[in-house]
Coordinates of N, CA and C in Angstrom, one line a residue:
M211 N -151.7 -32.5 22.2 CA -152.1 -32.7 21.5 C -152.1 -32.3 20.4
W212 N -151.7 -30.6 19.8 CA -151.3 -30.6 18.7 C -149.6 -30.8 17.9
P213 N -148.9 -31.0 19.1 CA -147.8 -31.6 18.4 C -147.7 -32.3 18.1
K214 N -148.1 -33.6 18.5 CA -148.3 -35.3 18.6 C -149.1 -35.5 16.8
L215 N -150.2 -34.2 16.9 CA -151.1 -34.5 15.6 C -150.0 -34.1 14.7
F216 N -149.4 -32.9 15.0 CA -149.0 -32.6 13.6 C -147.5 -33.8 13.1
Y217 N -146.7 -34.3 13.8 CA -146.4 -34.9 13.9 C -147.2 -36.3 13.0
A218 N -148.2 -36.6 13.2 CA -148.3 -37.7 12.9 C -149.0 -37.7 11.7
V219 N -149.6 -36.3 11.4 CA -149.8 -35.8 10.0 C -148.6 -36.1 8.8
V220 N -147.4 -35.0 9.6 CA -146.6 -35.3 8.7 C -145.7 -36.6 9.0
F221 N -145.7 -37.2 9.1 CA -145.5 -38.6 8.8 C -146.1 -39.6 8.6
F222 N -147.6 -39.5 8.3 CA -148.6 -40.5 7.3 C -148.3 -39.7 6.4
A223 N -147.8 -38.5 5.9 CA -148.5 -37.6 4.7 C -147.3 -38.2 3.7
L224 N -145.8 -38.5 4.6 CA -145.0 -38.9 3.6 C -145.0 -40.6 3.7
I225 N -145.5 -40.9 4.5 CA -145.5 -42.6 4.0 C -146.5 -42.9 2.1
S226 N -147.6 -42.2 2.4 CA -148.4 -42.9 1.0 C -149.8 -41.8 1.3
C227 N -149.6 -41.2 0.0 CA -151.2 -41.0 -1.0 C -152.1 -41.2 0.1
S228 N -152.8 -42.3 0.3 CA -153.8 -43.2 1.4 C -153.7 -42.4 2.5
T229 N -153.0 -41.8 3.1 CA -153.1 -40.9 4.1 C -153.4 -40.1 4.6
R230 N -154.0 -39.1 2.4 CA -155.2 -38.4 3.1 C -156.2 -38.5 3.4
V231 N -157.0 -39.6 3.5 CA -158.1 -39.6 3.9 C -157.8 -40.1 5.6
Y232 N -157.1 -40.7 5.8 CA -156.9 -40.2 7.4 C -156.5 -39.0 7.8
I233 N -155.7 -38.2 6.8 CA -155.4 -36.6 7.7 C -156.7 -35.6 7.6
N234 N -157.4 -36.2 6.6 CA -158.8 -35.6 6.5 C -160.0 -35.8 7.6
K235 N -159.4 -37.3 7.9 CA -160.6 -37.3 9.2 C -159.8 -37.0 10.8
E236 N -158.6 -36.7 10.7 CA -158.5 -36.4 12.0 C -158.4 -35.1 11.9
L237 N -158.5 -34.0 10.8 CA -158.2 -32.8 11.0 C -159.9 -32.6 11.3
S238 N -160.8 -32.9 10.5 CA -162.2 -32.7 10.5 C -162.8 -32.9 12.4
S239 N -161.8 -34.1 12.9 CA -162.7 -34.7 14.4 C -162.1 -33.4 14.9
A240 N -160.6 -33.2 14.9 CA -160.4 -32.2 15.4 C -160.9 -30.8 15.5
E241 N -161.2 -30.5 14.5 CA -162.3 -29.2 13.8 C -163.2 -29.0 14.9
K242 N -164.1 -30.3 14.9 CA -165.3 -30.0 15.5 C -165.1 -30.3 16.9
K243 N -163.9 -31.5 17.5 CA -163.8 -31.2 18.8 C -163.3 -30.3 19.2
F244 N -162.8 -29.3 18.6 CA -162.2 -27.9 19.4 C -163.2 -26.6 18.5
H245 N -164.1 -27.0 18.1 CA -165.3 -26.0 17.6 C -164.6 -24.9 17.1
D246 N -163.6 -25.0 16.1 CA -163.0 -23.9 15.6 C -162.4 -24.4 13.9
H247 N -161.8 -23.8 13.0 CA -161.6 -23.7 11.8 C -159.7 -23.9 11.6
I248 N -160.0 -24.9 11.0 CA -158.7 -25.4 10.7 C -158.3 -26.2 8.9
G249 N -157.3 -24.9 8.5 CA -156.9 -25.4 7.7 C -154.6 -25.7 7.3
F250 N -154.6 -26.6 6.8 CA -153.8 -27.6 6.5 C -153.2 -27.5 5.0
R251 N -151.5 -27.3 5.0 CA -151.6 -28.2 3.4 C -150.5 -27.9 3.7
L252 N -150.1 -29.3 3.0 CA -148.7 -29.9 3.1 C -148.2 -30.0 2.0
Y253 N -146.8 -29.4 1.5 CA -146.3 -29.1 0.0 C -144.8 -29.5 -0.1
D254 N -144.4 -30.4 -1.0 CA -143.4 -31.0 -0.6 C -142.6 -30.0 -2.0
L255 N -141.0 -29.2 -1.9 CA -140.7 -28.5 -2.2 C -139.5 -29.2 -3.4
K256 N -139.2 -30.4 -3.2 CA -138.5 -30.7 -3.9 C -139.2 -31.3 -5.0
E257 N -140.6 -32.1 -4.9 CA -141.0 -32.2 -5.9 C -142.4 -31.8 -6.6
K258 N -142.5 -30.7 -6.0 CA -143.6 -29.9 -6.5 C -145.1 -29.7 -6.7
K259 N -145.4 -30.7 -4.9 CA -146.7 -31.2 -5.1 C -147.2 -31.2 -3.4
V260 N -148.3 -31.1 -4.0 CA -148.7 -31.3 -3.0 C -149.1 -32.6 -2.0
L261 N -148.8 -32.6 -0.8 CA -148.8 -34.2 -0.4 C -150.6 -34.5 0.5
A262 N -150.6 -33.2 0.9 CA -152.0 -33.2 1.8 C -152.6 -32.2 1.9
D263 N -153.7 -31.8 1.7 CA -154.3 -30.8 2.3 C -155.7 -30.8 2.8
F264 N -156.1 -30.2 3.9 CA -157.7 -29.8 4.6 C -157.6 -28.0 4.6
N265 N -159.0 -28.0 4.0 CA -159.6 -26.7 3.7 C -158.4 -25.6 3.1
A266 N -157.3 -26.3 2.5 CA -156.8 -25.4 2.8 C -156.9 -24.1 1.4
E267 N -158.1 -24.6 1.0 CA -158.6 -22.9 -0.4 C -159.4 -22.1 0.5
K268 N -159.4 -22.4 1.9 CA -160.5 -21.3 2.7 C -159.4 -20.3 3.0
Y269 N -160.1 -19.2 3.2 CA -159.6 -18.1 3.6 C -159.6 -17.8 5.1
F270 N -159.0 -18.2 6.2 CA -158.6 -18.0 7.3 C -158.4 -16.5 7.8
T271 N -158.1 -15.9 9.3 CA -157.9 -14.7 9.7 C -156.6 -15.2 9.8
P272 N -155.4 -14.0 9.3 CA -154.1 -14.4 9.5 C -153.8 -14.1 10.8
A273 N -154.6 -14.0 12.0 CA -153.7 -13.2 12.9 C -152.8 -14.6 13.5
S274 N -153.2 -15.5 13.4 CA -152.4 -16.3 14.2 C -151.3 -16.8 13.3
N275 N -151.0 -17.1 12.1 CA -150.3 -17.2 10.9 C -149.2 -16.2 11.2
T276 N -149.5 -15.1 11.3 CA -148.6 -13.8 11.1 C -148.2 -13.3 12.6
K277 N -148.4 -14.0 13.5 CA -148.2 -13.7 14.7 C -146.8 -15.0 14.6
I278 N -147.0 -15.8 14.2 CA -146.0 -16.9 14.6 C -144.4 -16.4 13.4
F279 N -144.5 -15.5 12.6 CA -143.9 -15.6 11.4 C -143.1 -13.9 12.5
T280 N -143.9 -13.3 12.7 CA -143.4 -12.2 13.8 C -142.5 -12.4 14.4
F281 N -143.3 -13.2 15.9 CA -142.4 -13.8 16.6 C -140.8 -14.6 16.1
Y282 N -141.0 -14.9 14.7 CA -139.9 -16.1 14.7 C -138.8 -14.8 13.9
T283 N -139.2 -13.4 13.3 CA -138.8 -12.7 12.8 C -138.1 -11.6 13.9
S284 N -138.5 -11.3 14.8 CA -138.1 -10.2 15.5 C -137.1 -11.2 16.9
L285 N -137.2 -12.5 16.4 CA -136.6 -13.3 17.6 C -135.0 -13.4 16.6
Q286 N -134.8 -13.1 15.1 CA -133.9 -13.5 14.6 C -133.2 -11.8 14.2
L287 N -134.2 -10.9 14.5 CA -133.3 -9.7 14.7 C -133.2 -9.2 15.7
L288 N -133.9 -9.9 16.6 CA -133.5 -9.0 18.2 C -132.9 -9.9 19.2
S289 N -132.7 -11.2 18.3 CA -131.8 -11.9 19.1 C -133.0 -12.1 20.8
D290 N -131.7 -11.9 21.9 CA -132.4 -12.6 23.5 C -133.2 -11.0 24.2
S291 N -132.8 -9.5 23.3 CA -133.1 -8.5 24.3 C -133.2 -7.5 23.2
V292 N -134.3 -6.9 23.7 CA -133.4 -5.5 23.3 C -133.6 -4.2 23.9
P293 N -133.3 -3.3 23.3 CA -132.3 -1.9 24.5 C -133.6 -1.1 24.5
S294 N -133.1 -0.9 26.2 CA -134.3 -0.5 26.7 C -134.5 0.8 27.1
I295 N -133.0 1.4 27.2 CA -133.1 2.9 27.4 C -131.7 3.4 26.4
K296 N -131.9 5.0 26.8 CA -130.6 5.4 26.1 C -130.2 6.2 26.8
Y297 N -128.5 6.8 27.6 CA -128.7 7.5 28.2 C -127.5 8.3 28.0
I298 N -127.2 9.4 28.7 CA -125.6 10.4 28.6 C -125.6 10.7 30.2
I299 N -124.4 10.7 30.2 CA -124.0 11.4 31.4 C -123.2 12.5 31.5
K300 N -123.9 13.5 31.7 CA -123.5 15.0 31.9 C -122.9 15.4 33.1
N301 N -122.0 15.7 33.5 CA -121.5 16.3 35.0 C -122.2 15.3 36.0
D302 N -122.7 15.6 36.9 CA -123.5 15.0 38.1 C -125.1 14.8 37.8
S303 N -125.5 14.3 36.2 CA -126.8 13.6 36.1 C -126.7 12.7 34.6
L304 N -127.7 11.7 35.5 CA -127.5 10.5 34.3 C -129.2 10.6 33.9
I305 N -129.2 11.4 32.7 CA -130.4 11.6 31.8 C -130.5 10.3 31.0
F306 N -131.8 10.1 31.2 CA -131.7 8.3 30.1 C -133.7 8.7 29.6
W307 N -133.6 8.3 28.4 CA -134.7 8.2 27.6 C -135.0 6.3 27.7
G308 N -136.1 6.5 28.1 CA -137.4 5.1 27.2 C -137.1 4.7 25.9
L309 N -137.1 3.3 25.9 CA -137.7 2.6 24.5 C -138.6 2.0 23.9
G310 N -139.1 1.9 25.1 CA -140.7 1.2 24.9 C -140.6 -0.4 25.4
D311 N -139.5 -0.4 25.7 CA -139.2 -2.0 26.5 C -140.6 -2.2 27.4
P312 N -141.4 -2.9 27.0 CA -142.3 -3.4 28.2 C -142.1 -4.4 29.6
S313 N -140.8 -4.3 29.4 CA -140.3 -5.8 30.8 C -139.8 -5.5 31.4
F314 N -139.4 -4.2 31.4 CA -138.6 -3.2 32.8 C -139.3 -3.8 34.3
L315 N -139.0 -4.1 35.1 CA -139.7 -5.0 36.3 C -140.7 -5.5 36.2
Y316 N -141.5 -5.7 34.9 CA -142.6 -6.6 34.5 C -142.8 -8.0 35.2
K317 N -143.1 -8.5 36.8 CA -142.8 -9.4 37.1 C -143.1 -10.7 35.8
N318 N -144.0 -10.8 35.3 CA -144.1 -12.0 34.1 C -142.7 -12.2 33.3
V319 N -141.6 -11.3 32.9 CA -141.3 -10.9 32.1 C -139.5 -10.8 32.2
F320 N -139.8 -10.3 33.5 CA -138.2 -9.5 34.1 C -137.4 -10.1 34.7
D321 N -136.4 -10.9 33.8 CA -135.0 -11.5 33.9 C -133.6 -11.1 33.6
N322 N -134.0 -9.1 33.1 CA -132.2 -8.8 33.0 C -132.4 -7.8 33.6
R323 N -131.3 -7.5 34.8 CA -131.3 -6.5 35.6 C -130.3 -5.5 34.6
R324 N -130.2 -5.4 33.9 CA -129.0 -4.6 33.6 C -128.9 -3.0 33.3
V325 N -130.3 -2.7 32.7 CA -131.0 -1.3 33.1 C -130.9 -1.2 34.4
Y326 N -131.6 -1.8 35.5 CA -131.7 -1.7 36.9 C -130.6 -1.4 37.5
D327 N -130.0 -2.5 37.2 CA -128.4 -2.3 38.3 C -127.5 -1.2 37.5
L328 N -127.7 -0.1 36.8 CA -127.6 0.5 35.6 C -127.7 1.9 36.8
L329 N -129.4 1.8 36.8 CA -129.9 3.1 37.2 C -129.8 3.4 38.8
S330 N -129.9 2.1 39.8 CA -129.8 2.2 40.7 C -128.2 2.2 41.4
K331 N -127.2 1.9 40.2 CA -126.1 2.3 41.0 C -125.3 3.0 40.6
A332 N -125.8 3.6 40.4 CA -125.6 5.3 39.5 C -124.9 6.2 40.5
K333 N -124.0 6.7 40.2 CA -123.6 8.0 40.9 C -123.9 9.0 41.4
Q334 N -124.6 9.6 39.6 CA -125.4 10.9 39.2 C -126.7 10.7 40.0
K335 N -127.1 11.9 40.1 CA -128.7 12.0 39.8 C -129.4 11.3 38.4
L336 N -130.5 11.1 38.8 CA -131.1 10.2 37.6 C -132.4 11.5 37.1
F337 N -132.3 11.8 36.1 CA -133.4 12.6 34.9 C -133.5 12.0 33.8
F338 N -135.3 11.6 33.6 CA -135.7 11.1 32.8 C -136.0 12.2 31.9
S339 N -136.2 11.6 30.6 CA -137.0 12.6 29.5 C -137.6 11.4 28.7
N340 N -139.2 12.0 28.6 CA -140.3 11.0 27.3 C -140.2 11.8 26.5
S341 N -138.9 12.7 26.0 CA -138.9 14.0 24.9 C -139.1 13.0 23.6
N342 N -139.3 11.3 23.5 CA -138.6 10.9 22.6 C -140.0 10.5 22.2
F343 N -140.8 10.0 23.4 CA -142.4 9.3 22.8 C -143.3 10.4 22.2
N344 N -143.1 10.1 21.2 CA -143.7 10.7 19.9 C -145.1 10.1 19.1
T345 N -146.2 9.7 20.1 CA -147.0 8.4 19.9 C -148.3 9.0 21.1
E346 N -149.4 8.1 20.5 CA -150.5 8.0 21.1 C -150.3 7.0 22.7
Q347 N -151.0 6.9 23.8 CA -151.0 5.8 24.3 C -151.7 4.7 24.5
F348 N -152.6 5.4 23.3 CA -153.5 4.4 23.1 C -153.3 3.6 21.6
G349 N -153.1 2.4 20.7 CA -152.6 2.3 19.7 C -153.8 2.4 18.8
P350 N -153.7 2.4 17.2 CA -155.0 1.8 16.9 C -156.1 1.0 16.7
G351 N -157.6 0.9 17.1 CA -158.0 0.3 17.0 C -157.9 -0.3 18.7
W352 N -157.4 0.2 19.5 CA -157.5 0.2 20.7 C -159.2 0.5 21.6
A353 N -159.6 -1.1 22.3 CA -161.4 -1.1 22.4 C -161.8 -0.2 23.8
W354 N -161.9 0.9 24.4 CA -162.5 1.1 25.2 C -163.0 0.0 26.0
D355 N -163.6 -0.7 26.0 CA -164.2 -1.9 26.6 C -163.0 -2.6 27.1
D356 N -162.0 -2.7 27.0 CA -160.5 -3.3 27.1 C -159.8 -2.4 28.6
Y357 N -160.4 -1.2 28.6 CA -159.2 -0.5 29.1 C -159.0 -1.0 30.5
N358 N -160.1 -0.9 31.1 CA -159.5 -1.8 32.5 C -159.0 -3.6 32.6
N359 N -158.5 -4.0 31.3 CA -158.3 -5.4 31.2 C -156.4 -5.4 31.4
D360 N -155.7 -5.9 31.9 CA -154.8 -6.3 32.0 C -153.5 -6.1 30.9
Y361 N -154.6 -6.9 29.7 CA -154.1 -7.2 28.7 C -153.9 -5.7 27.9
S362 N -154.6 -4.8 27.9 CA -154.5 -3.8 27.7 C -154.1 -2.3 27.9
P363 N -152.7 -2.6 28.6 CA -152.3 -1.5 29.3 C -151.7 -0.2 28.4
E364 N -151.7 1.0 28.4 CA -150.9 2.1 27.5 C -150.1 1.9 27.0
R365 N -149.4 2.5 26.5 CA -147.9 2.7 25.9 C -147.3 3.4 26.3
S366 N -146.2 4.0 26.8 CA -145.5 5.2 27.1 C -143.7 4.5 26.4
A367 N -143.5 5.5 26.8 CA -142.0 5.3 26.3 C -140.7 4.7 27.4
F368 N -140.7 4.4 28.8 CA -140.5 3.7 29.9 C -141.7 3.2 30.7
P369 N -142.1 2.0 30.0 CA -143.0 1.2 31.2 C -142.6 0.4 31.9
M370 N -143.5 0.2 33.2 CA -142.7 0.2 34.5 C -144.0 -0.9 34.9
Y371 N -143.0 -2.4 35.3 CA -144.4 -2.6 36.0 C -145.4 -3.7 35.2
G372 N -145.1 -3.4 33.5 CA -145.6 -3.3 32.3 C -146.6 -2.8 32.4
N373 N -146.7 -1.1 32.8 CA -147.5 -0.1 33.1 C -149.0 -0.5 33.8
L374 N -148.7 -1.6 34.8 CA -149.9 -2.3 35.1 C -149.6 -1.9 36.5
I375 N -151.3 -1.9 37.6 CA -150.7 -2.2 39.3 C -151.7 -3.5 39.7
N376 N -151.1 -4.6 40.0 CA -151.3 -5.6 40.7 C -151.6 -5.5 41.8
V377 N -153.2 -5.5 41.9 CA -153.7 -5.4 43.5 C -154.1 -6.4 44.1
I378 N -153.9 -7.2 45.4 CA -154.4 -8.2 46.2 C -154.8 -8.4 47.5
K379 N -156.2 -8.8 47.8 CA -156.6 -8.2 48.8 C -156.3 -9.8 49.7
K380 N -155.3 -9.5 50.3 CA -155.6 -10.4 51.9 C -156.5 -10.8 52.5
P381 N -156.5 -12.2 53.0 CA -157.5 -12.7 53.9 C -157.9 -12.0 55.4
T382 N -157.2 -11.3 55.5 CA -156.5 -10.0 56.9 C -157.5 -8.4 56.7
N383 N -158.1 -8.6 55.0 CA -158.4 -7.4 54.3 C -157.0 -6.2 54.4
L384 N -155.8 -7.1 54.3 CA -154.8 -6.3 54.1 C -154.7 -6.2 52.3
I385 N -154.4 -4.6 52.0 CA -154.4 -4.4 50.6 C -152.8 -4.9 50.3
V386 N -152.1 -5.5 49.4 CA -150.9 -5.6 48.6 C -150.8 -5.1 47.3
T387 N -149.9 -4.1 46.9 CA -150.0 -4.4 45.9 C -148.4 -3.7 45.3
Q388 N -148.3 -4.3 43.9 CA -147.0 -4.4 43.1 C -147.9 -2.9 41.9
P389 N -146.3 -1.9 42.4 CA -145.4 -2.0 42.7 C -145.8 -1.3 44.4
L390 N -145.3 -1.5 45.4 CA -145.6 -0.9 46.4 C -145.6 0.2 46.9
L391 N -144.7 1.2 46.2 CA -145.4 2.4 46.1 C -147.3 3.1 46.0
F392 N -148.1 2.2 45.7 CA -149.6 1.9 46.0 C -150.0 2.0 47.0
M393 N -149.4 1.1 47.9 CA -150.3 0.4 48.8 C -150.7 1.4 49.2
N394 N -150.6 2.4 49.9 CA -151.3 3.4 50.6 C -152.5 3.9 50.2
H395 N -153.0 3.7 48.5 CA -153.8 4.6 47.9 C -155.0 3.7 47.8
F396 N -154.7 2.5 48.5 CA -155.8 1.9 48.3 C -156.3 1.3 49.7
S397 N -158.0 0.8 49.9 CA -158.2 0.6 51.4 C -159.5 -0.2 51.1
V398 N -160.0 -0.6 51.9 CA -160.9 -1.9 51.8 C -162.3 -1.2 52.6
M399 N -163.2 -1.0 51.8 CA -164.2 -0.5 52.2 C -165.2 -1.6 52.5
D400 N -166.4 -1.2 53.9 CA -167.4 -2.4 53.8 C -168.5 -2.7 52.6
S401 N -169.1 -3.1 51.8 CA -170.1 -3.1 50.7 C -171.4 -2.9 51.7

């Protein structure tokens, strides 16, 4: 819906000024349909004039716009991956520090096996240090009533599985967890 609407708005805005009425009508209709506020401004940089606008003078919470710019900037600066660990090898030991990358072993985004392969194939003994984690596990404004939800896990230096435990009860009353390490810590009880 939105990509088609966006391209339609841009197309009609470039054709003629009379399309302002059409744009306002479409955006007003979308605003009513989705029960949300919409703001829009199309500005011609070359001609230095506004081609179309709808609620452009109103104040909006900048969250969605800010997320788009943050995402774009992150893609430009970070490319397709971020560093997950720093490590050193001393004699028979590989000592590593996590860098806060939440994707390690997390089922929804884990597709980079470099850290996993490095750690699993290391001939040395592995030692993890969290001495570089100098912050709180909850960020400012963290809502306590969100604590039990999967969109609000604690922060850590080396998150694994997104710092979440996925628990599934099978029809046979078998409990399966991800990571499997926690399976023996859950049981089904009669209610």
